[in-house]
């Protein structure tokens, strides 16, 4: 089942973001989303959606980190309505855009072009099948703020990273490798059915089953990544997919990791 749907979804996402050289530059459409929400002082989110294919929208969560008096950094970007964009601008100036997942980033160019933002991208992110984005100004693990840390996710087909920030007693900002499988608004009916059938609705923070089918590179993804993530002190997780998990997130993640079936791509007992 997963083997059938994984390439279909991946190719649909790729087509959605491929530029049309015959047309004037076109940014992704604004999909249904909510308001700007404060998670902690200097950390905000907008919960919205992303069109994978016609009539199929999945959840997407954009994170905004503020540093200093006005410097804003967007992680897991998403187009938003003019009203919400104005609310973001009231927080400060969009100075940076950070991509932490090679299969995300279709809206990065909008913020780079509109605000002259500095673009931080993953190294070696131009792999076949990844989302096409502008050339990076800087590369992770470098960050635009000095109080953050980066864990580069290893042995996956598509580059990815986890960002740690100290806010709220420690917060992880994640992409696809760690998702919050709890209910999220703004999915379409087909999107809800699709994510349910594909096992994304796990009810906890963990890698979803499709992560192994779509992103697996034939290597163990546990030992090179999970211990390094769990070494960090954190109480919260803000994933690109799902609501912000505020409080007890480390325990929730441990519980979720324990539910992942051991196999060639997942060897916690090695």
Coordinates of N, CA, C and O in Angstrom, one line a residue, residues 27-101:
X27 N 4.5 32.2 -8.0 CA 4.6 31.6 -6.6 C 3.5 30.7 -6.3 O 2.4 30.8 -6.9
X28 N 3.7 29.8 -5.4 CA 2.6 28.9 -5.0 C 1.3 29.7 -4.6 O 1.4 30.8 -4.0
X29 N 0.2 29.1 -4.8 CA -1.1 29.7 -4.5 C -1.2 29.7 -2.9 O -0.6 28.9 -2.2
X30 N -2.0 30.7 -2.4 CA -2.3 30.7 -1.0 C -3.4 29.7 -0.7 O -4.5 29.8 -1.2
X31 N -3.1 28.7 0.1 CA -4.1 27.7 0.5 C -4.7 28.1 1.8 O -4.2 28.9 2.6
X32 N -5.8 27.5 2.2 CA -6.5 27.8 3.5 C -5.5 27.7 4.6 O -4.7 26.7 4.7
X33 N -5.6 28.6 5.5 CA -4.7 28.7 6.7 C -5.4 29.4 7.8 O -6.4 30.1 7.6
X34 N -4.8 29.4 9.0 CA -5.3 30.1 10.1 C -4.6 31.4 10.4 O -4.0 32.0 9.5
X35 N -4.7 31.9 11.6 CA -4.1 33.2 12.0 C -2.7 33.0 12.5 O -2.3 31.9 12.7
X36 N -2.1 34.1 12.7 CA -0.7 34.1 13.3 C -0.9 33.8 14.8 O -1.7 34.5 15.5
X37 N -0.3 32.8 15.3 CA -0.4 32.4 16.7 C 0.9 32.5 17.5 O 1.9 32.1 16.9
X38 N 0.9 33.0 18.6 CA 2.0 33.1 19.5 C 2.2 31.8 20.3 O 1.3 31.4 21.0
X39 N 3.3 31.2 20.2 CA 3.6 30.0 20.9 C 4.4 30.3 22.2 O 4.0 29.9 23.3
X40 N 5.4 31.1 22.0 CA 6.2 31.7 23.2 C 6.5 33.1 22.8 O 6.3 33.5 21.6
X41 N 7.1 33.8 23.7 CA 7.7 35.1 23.3 C 8.7 34.9 22.2 O 9.6 34.0 22.4
X42 N 8.6 35.5 21.1 CA 9.5 35.5 20.0 C 9.4 34.2 19.2 O 10.3 33.9 18.3
X43 N 8.4 33.4 19.4 CA 8.2 32.2 18.5 C 6.7 32.2 18.1 O 5.8 32.2 19.0
X44 N 6.4 32.1 16.8 CA 5.0 32.2 16.3 C 4.8 31.1 15.3 O 5.8 30.7 14.6
X45 N 3.6 30.7 15.0 CA 3.3 29.8 14.0 C 2.1 30.3 13.2 O 1.2 31.0 13.7
X46 N 1.9 29.8 12.0 CA 0.7 29.8 11.2 C 0.4 28.4 10.7 O 1.2 27.8 10.1
X47 N -0.7 27.9 11.1 CA -1.1 26.6 10.7 C -2.0 26.7 9.4 O -2.9 27.5 9.4
X48 N -1.6 26.0 8.4 CA -2.3 26.1 7.1 C -2.2 24.8 6.4 O -2.3 23.7 7.0
X49 N -2.1 24.9 5.1 CA -2.2 23.7 4.3 C -1.3 23.8 3.0 O -0.9 24.9 2.6
X50 N -1.1 22.7 2.4 CA -0.3 22.6 1.1 C -1.0 21.7 0.1 O -1.4 20.6 0.5
X51 N -1.2 22.2 -1.1 CA -1.8 21.4 -2.1 C -0.9 20.3 -2.7 O 0.0 20.7 -3.5
X52 N -1.1 19.1 -2.4 CA -0.3 18.0 -2.9 C -0.7 17.7 -4.4 O 0.2 17.4 -5.2
X53 N -2.0 17.7 -4.6 CA -2.5 17.5 -5.9 C -3.9 18.0 -5.9 O -4.4 18.4 -4.9
X54 N -4.6 18.1 -7.1 CA -6.0 18.7 -7.1 C -6.9 18.1 -6.0 O -7.0 16.9 -5.9
X55 N -7.5 19.0 -5.2 CA -8.4 18.6 -4.1 C -7.8 17.9 -3.0 O -8.5 17.5 -2.0
X56 N -6.5 17.7 -3.0 CA -5.8 17.0 -1.9 C -4.8 18.0 -1.2 O -3.7 18.3 -1.7
X57 N -5.3 18.6 0.0 CA -4.5 19.4 0.8 C -4.1 18.8 2.1 O -5.0 18.2 2.8
X58 N -2.8 18.8 2.4 CA -2.4 18.3 3.7 C -2.0 19.5 4.6 O -1.9 20.6 4.2
X59 N -1.9 19.2 5.9 CA -1.5 20.3 6.8 C -0.1 20.7 6.7 O 0.8 19.9 6.4
X60 N 0.1 22.0 6.9 CA 1.5 22.6 6.9 C 1.6 23.7 8.0 O 0.6 24.5 8.1
X61 N 2.6 23.7 8.7 CA 2.8 24.7 9.8 C 4.1 25.5 9.6 O 5.2 24.9 9.5
X62 N 4.0 26.8 9.5 CA 5.1 27.7 9.3 C 5.5 28.2 10.7 O 4.7 28.6 11.5
X63 N 6.8 28.3 10.9 CA 7.3 28.8 12.2 C 8.1 30.1 11.9 O 8.8 30.2 10.9
X64 N 7.9 31.1 12.8 CA 8.6 32.4 12.7 C 9.3 32.6 14.0 O 8.7 32.5 15.1
X65 N 10.6 32.8 13.9 CA 11.4 33.0 15.1 C 11.9 34.5 15.1 O 12.5 34.9 14.1
X66 N 11.7 35.2 16.2 CA 12.2 36.6 16.3 C 13.4 36.7 17.2 O 13.5 36.1 18.2
X67 N 14.4 37.4 16.7 CA 15.6 37.7 17.5 C 15.9 39.2 17.4 O 15.7 39.8 16.4
X68 N 16.4 39.7 18.6 CA 16.7 41.1 18.6 C 15.3 41.9 18.6 O 14.3 41.4 19.0
X69 N 15.4 43.1 18.2 CA 14.2 44.0 18.2 C 13.3 43.7 17.0 O 12.1 43.9 17.1
X70 N 13.8 43.2 15.9 CA 13.0 43.1 14.7 C 13.3 42.0 13.7 O 12.6 41.8 12.7
X71 N 14.4 41.2 13.9 CA 14.8 40.2 12.9 C 14.0 39.0 13.0 O 13.9 38.3 14.0
X72 N 13.3 38.7 11.9 CA 12.4 37.5 11.8 C 13.0 36.5 10.9 O 13.6 36.8 9.8
X73 N 13.0 35.2 11.3 CA 13.4 34.1 10.5 C 12.2 33.1 10.3 O 11.6 32.7 11.2
X74 N 12.0 32.8 9.0 CA 10.9 31.9 8.7 C 11.5 30.5 8.4 O 12.5 30.3 7.7
X75 N 10.9 29.5 9.1 CA 11.3 28.1 8.9 C 10.0 27.3 8.4 O 8.9 27.5 9.0
X76 N 10.1 26.5 7.4 CA 9.0 25.8 6.8 C 8.0 26.8 6.3 O 6.8 26.9 6.7
X77 N 8.4 27.5 5.3 CA 7.6 28.6 4.8 C 6.3 28.2 4.1 O 6.2 27.1 3.7
X78 N 5.4 29.1 4.1 CA 4.1 28.9 3.5 C 3.5 30.3 3.1 O 3.7 31.3 3.8
X79 N 2.9 30.4 1.9 CA 2.2 31.6 1.5 C 1.0 31.8 2.5 O 0.3 30.9 2.8
X80 N 0.8 33.1 2.8 CA -0.3 33.4 3.7 C -1.1 34.6 3.0 O -0.6 35.3 2.1
X81 N -2.3 34.9 3.6 CA -3.1 36.0 3.1 C -2.4 37.3 3.3 O -1.6 37.4 4.3
X82 N -2.8 38.4 2.6 CA -2.2 39.7 2.9 C -2.4 40.1 4.3 O -1.5 40.8 4.9
X83 N -3.6 39.8 4.9 CA -3.8 40.2 6.3 C -2.9 39.6 7.3 O -2.3 40.2 8.2
X84 N -2.7 38.3 7.1 CA -1.7 37.6 8.0 C -0.3 38.0 7.7 O 0.5 38.1 8.6
X85 N 0.0 38.2 6.5 CA 1.4 38.7 6.1 C 1.6 40.1 6.8 O 2.7 40.3 7.3
X86 N 0.6 40.9 6.9 CA 0.8 42.2 7.6 C 1.0 42.0 9.1 O 1.7 42.7 9.7
X87 N 0.3 41.0 9.6 CA 0.5 40.7 11.1 C 1.9 40.3 11.3 O 2.5 40.6 12.3
X88 N 2.4 39.5 10.4 CA 3.8 39.0 10.6 C 4.8 40.2 10.5 O 5.7 40.4 11.3
X89 N 4.5 41.1 9.6 CA 5.4 42.3 9.4 C 5.3 43.2 10.6 O 6.3 43.9 10.9
X90 N 4.2 43.2 11.4 CA 4.2 44.0 12.6 C 5.1 43.5 13.7 O 5.5 44.2 14.6
X91 N 5.5 42.2 13.6 CA 6.5 41.6 14.5 C 7.9 42.1 14.3 O 8.7 42.2 15.2
X92 N 8.2 42.5 13.0 CA 9.5 42.9 12.7 C 9.7 42.8 11.2 O 8.8 42.8 10.4
X93 N 11.0 42.5 10.8 CA 11.4 42.5 9.4 C 11.8 41.0 9.0 O 12.6 40.4 9.7
X94 N 11.2 40.5 7.9 CA 11.6 39.1 7.5 C 13.0 39.2 6.9 O 13.2 39.7 5.8
X95 N 14.0 38.7 7.7 CA 15.4 38.8 7.3 C 15.9 37.5 6.7 O 16.9 37.6 5.9
X96 N 15.4 36.4 7.2 CA 16.0 35.1 6.8 C 14.9 34.1 6.5 O 13.8 34.1 7.1
X97 N 15.2 33.2 5.6 CA 14.4 32.0 5.4 C 15.3 30.8 5.5 O 16.4 30.7 4.9
X98 N 14.8 29.8 6.3 CA 15.6 28.6 6.5 C 14.8 27.4 6.0 O 13.7 27.2 6.4
X99 N 15.5 26.6 5.2 CA 14.8 25.3 4.7 C 15.5 24.2 5.4 O 16.7 24.0 5.4
X100 N 14.6 23.3 6.1 CA 15.2 22.2 6.8 C 14.7 20.9 6.2 O 15.1 19.8 6.8
X101 N 14.0 20.9 5.1 CA 13.6 19.7 4.5 C 13.6 19.8 3.0 O 13.0 20.8 2.4

